[in-house]
PDB file of N, CA and C in Angstrom:
ATOM      1  N   MET A 864       0.826  -1.153   0.072  1.00 89.00           N
ATOM      2  CA  MET A 864       0.060  -0.053   0.028  1.00 89.00           C
ATOM      3  C   MET A 864       0.891   1.245  -0.023  1.00 89.00           C
ATOM      4  N   GLU A 865       1.948   1.260   0.821  1.00 92.00           N
ATOM      5  CA  GLU A 865       2.856   2.402   0.891  1.00 92.00           C
ATOM      6  C   GLU A 865       3.407   2.737  -0.552  1.00 92.00           C
ATOM      7  N   LYS A 866       3.826   1.711  -1.216  1.00 96.00           N
ATOM      8  CA  LYS A 866       4.400   1.885  -2.518  1.00 96.00           C
ATOM      9  C   LYS A 866       3.356   2.473  -3.491  1.00 96.00           C
ATOM     10  N   LEU A 867       2.149   2.052  -3.502  1.00 96.00           N
ATOM     11  CA  LEU A 867       1.056   2.553  -4.275  1.00 96.00           C
ATOM     12  C   LEU A 867       0.883   4.004  -3.961  1.00 96.00           C
ATOM     13  N   LEU A 868       0.769   4.334  -2.731  1.00 97.00           N
ATOM     14  CA  LEU A 868       0.576   5.787  -2.308  1.00 97.00           C
ATOM     15  C   LEU A 868       1.755   6.668  -2.808  1.00 97.00           C
ATOM     16  N   ASP A 869       2.935   6.080  -2.684  1.00 97.00           N
ATOM     17  CA  ASP A 869       4.123   6.894  -3.200  1.00 97.00           C
ATOM     18  C   ASP A 869       4.079   7.113  -4.701  1.00 97.00           C
ATOM     19  N   GLU A 870       3.529   6.084  -5.317  1.00 98.00           N
ATOM     20  CA  GLU A 870       3.560   6.247  -6.795  1.00 98.00           C
ATOM     21  C   GLU A 870       2.497   7.285  -7.129  1.00 98.00           C
ATOM     22  N   LEU A 871       1.238   7.196  -6.455  1.00 98.00           N
ATOM     23  CA  LEU A 871       0.273   8.278  -6.838  1.00 98.00           C
ATOM     24  C   LEU A 871       0.648   9.665  -6.479  1.00 98.00           C
ATOM     25  N   ILE A 872       1.344   9.719  -5.375  1.00 98.00           N
ATOM     26  CA  ILE A 872       1.877  11.034  -4.982  1.00 98.00           C
ATOM     27  C   ILE A 872       2.823  11.569  -6.088  1.00 98.00           C
ATOM     28  N   PHE A 873       3.778  10.733  -6.425  1.00 98.00           N
ATOM     29  CA  PHE A 873       4.795  11.167  -7.494  1.00 98.00           C
ATOM     30  C   PHE A 873       4.071  11.562  -8.740  1.00 98.00           C
ATOM     31  N   LEU A 874       3.131  10.795  -9.226  1.00 98.00           N
ATOM     32  CA  LEU A 874       2.335  11.160 -10.451  1.00 98.00           C
ATOM     33  C   LEU A 874       1.623  12.385 -10.306  1.00 98.00           C
ATOM     34  N   GLN A 875       1.089  12.739  -9.113  1.00 98.00           N
ATOM     35  CA  GLN A 875       0.300  13.877  -8.908  1.00 98.00           C
ATOM     36  C   GLN A 875       1.205  15.128  -8.915  1.00 98.00           C
ATOM     37  N   LYS A 876       2.421  14.924  -8.282  1.00 97.00           N
ATOM     38  CA  LYS A 876       3.457  15.975  -8.325  1.00 97.00           C
ATOM     39  C   LYS A 876       3.891  16.340  -9.729  1.00 97.00           C
ATOM     40  N   GLU A 877       4.021  15.304 -10.478  1.00 98.00           N
ATOM     41  CA  GLU A 877       4.397  15.485 -11.983  1.00 98.00           C
ATOM     42  C   GLU A 877       3.286  16.349 -12.683  1.00 98.00           C
ATOM     43  N   LYS A 878       1.991  15.859 -12.397  1.00 98.00           N
ATOM     44  CA  LYS A 878       0.905  16.591 -13.148  1.00 98.00           C
ATOM     45  C   LYS A 878       0.850  18.108 -12.670  1.00 98.00           C
ATOM     46  N   LEU A 879       1.088  18.310 -11.330  1.00 97.00           N
ATOM     47  CA  LEU A 879       1.006  19.545 -10.883  1.00 97.00           C
ATOM     48  C   LEU A 879       2.207  20.531 -11.501  1.00 97.00           C
ATOM     49  N   LEU A 880       3.311  19.917 -11.674  1.00 98.00           N
ATOM     50  CA  LEU A 880       4.466  20.688 -12.291  1.00 98.00           C
ATOM     51  C   LEU A 880       4.209  21.000 -13.648  1.00 98.00           C
ATOM     52  N   THR A 881       3.554  19.945 -14.404  1.00 98.00           N
ATOM     53  CA  THR A 881       3.281  20.143 -15.849  1.00 98.00           C
ATOM     54  C   THR A 881       2.219  21.255 -16.006  1.00 98.00           C
ATOM     55  N   LEU A 882       1.242  21.308 -15.074  1.00 97.00           N
ATOM     56  CA  LEU A 882       0.259  22.395 -15.193  1.00 97.00           C
ATOM     57  C   LEU A 882       0.917  23.712 -14.839  1.00 97.00           C
ATOM     58  N   ALA A 883       1.779  23.824 -13.836  1.00 98.00           N
ATOM     59  CA  ALA A 883       2.409  25.025 -13.462  1.00 98.00           C
ATOM     60  C   ALA A 883       3.271  25.512 -14.634  1.00 98.00           C
ATOM     61  N   LYS A 884       3.939  24.655 -15.261  1.00 98.00           N
ATOM     62  CA  LYS A 884       4.885  25.049 -16.389  1.00 98.00           C
ATOM     63  C   LYS A 884       4.152  25.647 -17.519  1.00 98.00           C
ATOM     64  N   ARG A 885       2.864  25.183 -17.716  1.00 97.00           N
ATOM     65  CA  ARG A 885       1.953  25.821 -18.750  1.00 97.00           C
ATOM     66  C   ARG A 885       1.747  27.366 -18.402  1.00 97.00           C
ATOM     67  N   LEU A 886       1.641  27.548 -17.086  1.00 96.00           N
ATOM     68  CA  LEU A 886       1.376  29.024 -16.746  1.00 96.00           C
ATOM     69  C   LEU A 886       2.551  29.786 -16.570  1.00 96.00           C
ATOM     70  N   ILE A 887       3.725  29.130 -16.047  1.00 97.00           N
ATOM     71  CA  ILE A 887       4.969  29.809 -15.809  1.00 97.00           C
ATOM     72  C   ILE A 887       6.053  28.894 -16.241  1.00 97.00           C
ATOM     73  N   PRO A 888       6.513  29.044 -17.398  1.00 97.00           N
ATOM     74  CA  PRO A 888       7.493  28.018 -18.090  1.00 97.00           C
ATOM     75  C   PRO A 888       8.804  27.808 -17.373  1.00 97.00           C
ATOM     76  N   HIS A 889       9.312  28.796 -16.570  1.00 97.00           N
ATOM     77  CA  HIS A 889      10.539  28.616 -15.899  1.00 97.00           C
ATOM     78  C   HIS A 889      10.428  28.149 -14.496  1.00 97.00           C
ATOM     79  N   ILE A 890       9.253  27.710 -14.068  1.00 97.00           N
ATOM     80  CA  ILE A 890       9.013  27.319 -12.736  1.00 97.00           C
ATOM     81  C   ILE A 890       9.825  26.017 -12.407  1.00 97.00           C
ATOM     82  N   THR A 891      10.165  25.777 -11.203  1.00 96.00           N
ATOM     83  CA  THR A 891      10.797  24.627 -10.805  1.00 96.00           C
ATOM     84  C   THR A 891      10.058  23.803  -9.739  1.00 96.00           C
ATOM     85  N   PRO A 892      10.303  22.535  -9.469  1.00 95.00           N
ATOM     86  CA  PRO A 892       9.620  21.871  -8.400  1.00 95.00           C
ATOM     87  C   PRO A 892       9.614  22.474  -7.101  1.00 95.00           C
ATOM     88  N   ASP A 893      10.882  23.027  -6.728  1.00 96.00           N
ATOM     89  CA  ASP A 893      10.981  23.774  -5.510  1.00 96.00           C
ATOM     90  C   ASP A 893      10.024  25.030  -5.342  1.00 96.00           C
ATOM     91  N   ASP A 894       9.813  25.665  -6.494  1.00 96.00           N
ATOM     92  CA  ASP A 894       8.891  26.830  -6.435  1.00 96.00           C
ATOM     93  C   ASP A 894       7.482  26.404  -6.153  1.00 96.00           C
ATOM     94  N   LEU A 895       7.132  25.202  -6.412  1.00 94.00           N
ATOM     95  CA  LEU A 895       5.821  24.639  -6.035  1.00 94.00           C
ATOM     96  C   LEU A 895       5.559  24.598  -4.595  1.00 94.00           C
ATOM     97  N   LEU A 896       6.691  24.665  -3.777  1.00 93.00           N
ATOM     98  CA  LEU A 896       6.422  24.525  -2.292  1.00 93.00           C
ATOM     99  C   LEU A 896       5.860  25.836  -1.754  1.00 93.00           C
ATOM    100  N   GLN A 897       6.029  26.859  -2.583  1.00 94.00           N
ATOM    101  CA  GLN A 897       5.537  28.180  -2.166  1.00 94.00           C
ATOM    102  C   GLN A 897       4.743  28.794  -3.360  1.00 94.00           C
ATOM    103  N   PRO A 898       3.591  28.171  -3.800  1.00 93.00           N
ATOM    104  CA  PRO A 898       2.992  28.766  -4.982  1.00 93.00           C
ATOM    105  C   PRO A 898       2.364  30.069  -4.781  1.00 93.00           C
ATOM    106  N   ASN A 899       2.206  30.474  -3.548  1.00 94.00           N
ATOM    107  CA  ASN A 899       1.658  31.866  -3.226  1.00 94.00           C
ATOM    108  C   ASN A 899       2.654  33.034  -3.707  1.00 94.00           C
ATOM    109  N   ASP A 900       3.837  32.579  -4.058  1.00 96.00           N
ATOM    110  CA  ASP A 900       4.800  33.586  -4.528  1.00 96.00           C
ATOM    111  C   ASP A 900       4.515  33.852  -6.043  1.00 96.00           C
ATOM    112  N   PHE A 901       3.631  33.063  -6.659  1.00 97.00           N
ATOM    113  CA  PHE A 901       3.335  33.254  -8.035  1.00 97.00           C
ATOM    114  C   PHE A 901       1.813  33.495  -8.239  1.00 97.00           C
ATOM    115  N   PRO A 902       1.491  34.737  -8.508  1.00 96.00           N
ATOM    116  CA  PRO A 902       0.017  35.061  -8.611  1.00 96.00           C
ATOM    117  C   PRO A 902      -0.643  34.219  -9.709  1.00 96.00           C
ATOM    118  N   ASP A 903      -0.007  33.791 -10.721  1.00 96.00           N
ATOM    119  CA  ASP A 903      -0.590  33.047 -11.786  1.00 96.00           C
ATOM    120  C   ASP A 903      -1.005  31.654 -11.205  1.00 96.00           C
ATOM    121  N   LEU A 904      -0.304  31.152 -10.329  1.00 96.00           N
ATOM    122  CA  LEU A 904      -0.644  29.846  -9.619  1.00 96.00           C
ATOM    123  C   LEU A 904      -1.624  30.121  -8.521  1.00 96.00           C
ATOM    124  N   GLU A 905      -1.368  31.169  -7.621  1.00 94.00           N
ATOM    125  CA  GLU A 905      -2.177  31.424  -6.513  1.00 94.00           C
ATOM    126  C   GLU A 905      -3.666  31.600  -6.938  1.00 94.00           C
ATOM    127  N   LEU A 906      -3.887  32.254  -8.059  1.00 96.00           N
ATOM    128  CA  LEU A 906      -5.228  32.618  -8.438  1.00 96.00           C
ATOM    129  C   LEU A 906      -5.857  31.613  -9.449  1.00 96.00           C
ATOM    130  N   ASN A 907      -5.128  30.556  -9.792  1.00 97.00           N
ATOM    131  CA  ASN A 907      -5.739  29.636 -10.787  1.00 97.00           C
ATOM    132  C   ASN A 907      -6.439  28.499 -10.066  1.00 97.00           C
ATOM    133  N   PRO A 908      -7.698  28.497 -10.383  1.00 97.00           N
ATOM    134  CA  PRO A 908      -8.524  27.360  -9.631  1.00 97.00           C
ATOM    135  C   PRO A 908      -8.241  25.959  -9.929  1.00 97.00           C
ATOM    136  N   TYR A 909      -7.768  25.782 -11.200  1.00 97.00           N
ATOM    137  CA  TYR A 909      -7.495  24.402 -11.620  1.00 97.00           C
ATOM    138  C   TYR A 909      -6.169  23.932 -10.862  1.00 97.00           C
ATOM    139  N   PHE A 910      -5.115  24.845 -10.847  1.00 97.00           N
ATOM    140  CA  PHE A 910      -3.856  24.555 -10.200  1.00 97.00           C
ATOM    141  C   PHE A 910      -4.235  24.190  -8.670  1.00 97.00           C
ATOM    142  N   ARG A 911      -5.010  25.051  -7.998  1.00 96.00           N
ATOM    143  CA  ARG A 911      -5.417  25.025  -6.740  1.00 96.00           C
ATOM    144  C   ARG A 911      -6.037  23.580  -6.377  1.00 96.00           C
ATOM    145  N   TYR A 912      -6.947  23.207  -7.296  1.00 97.00           N
ATOM    146  CA  TYR A 912      -7.684  21.948  -7.214  1.00 97.00           C
ATOM    147  C   TYR A 912      -6.675  20.759  -7.191  1.00 97.00           C
ATOM    148  N   GLU A 913      -5.834  20.803  -8.216  1.00 97.00           N
ATOM    149  CA  GLU A 913      -4.855  19.686  -8.343  1.00 97.00           C
ATOM    150  C   GLU A 913      -3.858  19.729  -7.093  1.00 97.00           C
ATOM    151  N   GLU A 914      -3.595  20.873  -6.508  1.00 97.00           N
ATOM    152  CA  GLU A 914      -2.796  21.033  -5.369  1.00 97.00           C
ATOM    153  C   GLU A 914      -3.514  20.319  -4.196  1.00 97.00           C
ATOM    154  N   GLY A 915      -4.735  20.633  -4.127  1.00 97.00           N
ATOM    155  CA  GLY A 915      -5.530  20.009  -3.057  1.00 97.00           C
ATOM    156  C   GLY A 915      -5.577  18.527  -3.122  1.00 97.00           C
ATOM    157  N   ILE A 916      -5.598  17.959  -4.296  1.00 98.00           N
ATOM    158  CA  ILE A 916      -5.582  16.506  -4.520  1.00 98.00           C
ATOM    159  C   ILE A 916      -4.326  15.960  -3.943  1.00 98.00           C
ATOM    160  N   LEU A 917      -3.224  16.583  -4.290  1.00 97.00           N
ATOM    161  CA  LEU A 917      -1.869  16.211  -3.800  1.00 97.00           C
ATOM    162  C   LEU A 917      -1.874  16.211  -2.306  1.00 97.00           C
ATOM    163  N   GLU A 918      -2.282  17.291  -1.754  1.00 97.00           N
ATOM    164  CA  GLU A 918      -2.320  17.412  -0.222  1.00 97.00           C
ATOM    165  C   GLU A 918      -3.120  16.268   0.401  1.00 97.00           C
ATOM    166  N   GLY A 919      -4.313  15.939  -0.212  1.00 98.00           N
ATOM    167  CA  GLY A 919      -5.099  14.862   0.315  1.00 98.00           C
ATOM    168  C   GLY A 919      -4.359  13.507   0.241  1.00 98.00           C
ATOM    169  N   MET A 920      -3.727  13.308  -0.871  1.00 98.00           N
ATOM    170  CA  MET A 920      -3.007  12.002  -1.022  1.00 98.00           C
ATOM    171  C   MET A 920      -1.844  11.896   0.019  1.00 98.00           C
ATOM    172  N   MET A 921      -1.210  13.035   0.254  1.00 97.00           N
ATOM    173  CA  MET A 921      -0.073  13.058   1.225  1.00 97.00           C
ATOM    174  C   MET A 921      -0.645  12.864   2.668  1.00 97.00           C
ATOM    175  N   SER A 922      -1.819  13.377   2.948  1.00 97.00           N
ATOM    176  CA  SER A 922      -2.579  13.183   4.306  1.00 97.00           C
ATOM    177  C   SER A 922      -2.812  11.614   4.380  1.00 97.00           C
ATOM    178  N   VAL A 923      -3.411  11.066   3.386  1.00 97.00           N
ATOM    179  CA  VAL A 923      -3.667   9.643   3.424  1.00 97.00           C
ATOM    180  C   VAL A 923      -2.388   8.841   3.747  1.00 97.00           C
ATOM    181  N   ARG A 924      -1.298   9.160   3.042  1.00 97.00           N
ATOM    182  CA  ARG A 924      -0.057   8.466   3.210  1.00 97.00           C
ATOM    183  C   ARG A 924       0.415   8.597   4.731  1.00 97.00           C
ATOM    184  N   MET A 925       0.254   9.797   5.236  1.00 96.00           N
ATOM    185  CA  MET A 925       0.671   9.984   6.674  1.00 96.00           C
ATOM    186  C   MET A 925      -0.132   9.198   7.585  1.00 96.00           C
ATOM    187  N   ALA A 926      -1.402   9.256   7.394  1.00 96.00           N
ATOM    188  CA  ALA A 926      -2.336   8.430   8.155  1.00 96.00           C
ATOM    189  C   ALA A 926      -2.118   6.841   8.172  1.00 96.00           C
ATOM    190  N   PHE A 927      -1.845   6.359   6.932  1.00 95.00           N
ATOM    191  CA  PHE A 927      -1.584   5.033   6.696  1.00 95.00           C
ATOM    192  C   PHE A 927      -0.270   4.640   7.525  1.00 95.00           C
ATOM    193  N   LEU A 928       0.797   5.489   7.359  1.00 94.00           N
ATOM    194  CA  LEU A 928       2.082   5.199   8.091  1.00 94.00           C
ATOM    195  C   LEU A 928       1.837   5.254   9.580  1.00 94.00           C
ATOM    196  N   ALA A 929       1.134   6.219  10.053  1.00 94.00           N
ATOM    197  CA  ALA A 929       0.855   6.325  11.564  1.00 94.00           C
ATOM    198  C   ALA A 929       0.061   5.075  11.991  1.00 94.00           C
ATOM    199  N   GLU A 930      -0.952   4.618  11.284  1.00 92.00           N
ATOM    200  CA  GLU A 930      -1.714   3.487  11.701  1.00 92.00           C
ATOM    201  C   GLU A 930      -0.807   2.285  11.697  1.00 92.00           C
ATOM    202  N   ARG A 931      -0.003   2.089  10.669  1.00 89.00           N
ATOM    203  CA  ARG A 931       0.937   0.904  10.658  1.00 89.00           C
ATOM    204  C   ARG A 931       1.892   0.925  11.877  1.00 89.00           C
ATOM    205  N   GLN A 932       2.317   2.070  12.345  1.00 89.00           N
ATOM    206  CA  GLN A 932       3.295   2.105  13.378  1.00 89.00           C
ATOM    207  C   GLN A 932       2.575   1.647  14.765  1.00 89.00           C
ATOM    208  N   VAL A 933       1.255   1.950  14.843  1.00 84.00           N
ATOM    209  CA  VAL A 933       0.582   1.618  16.074  1.00 84.00           C
ATOM    210  C   VAL A 933       0.460   0.032  16.191  1.00 84.00           C
ATOM    211  N   ARG A 934       0.364  -0.543  15.115  1.00 74.00           N
ATOM    212  CA  ARG A 934       0.051  -2.086  15.153  1.00 74.00           C
ATOM    213  C   ARG A 934       1.246  -2.796  15.490  1.00 74.00           C
TER     214      ARG A 934
END
């Protein structure tokens, strides 16, 4: 399950970077850690939606890992 979650997260990060590069061609993966520095990203609802999907996936991964440690 952890491998699957890692793969889904990786693919979503790639999707988010691809979308961001359409809006800002010179953007880097590190720039995506602070998208609020880029108004074109900050105000783009599609980018924000995809970013929310990524955050949800990472939350699921954290919950899964925490649950696994308890057992």
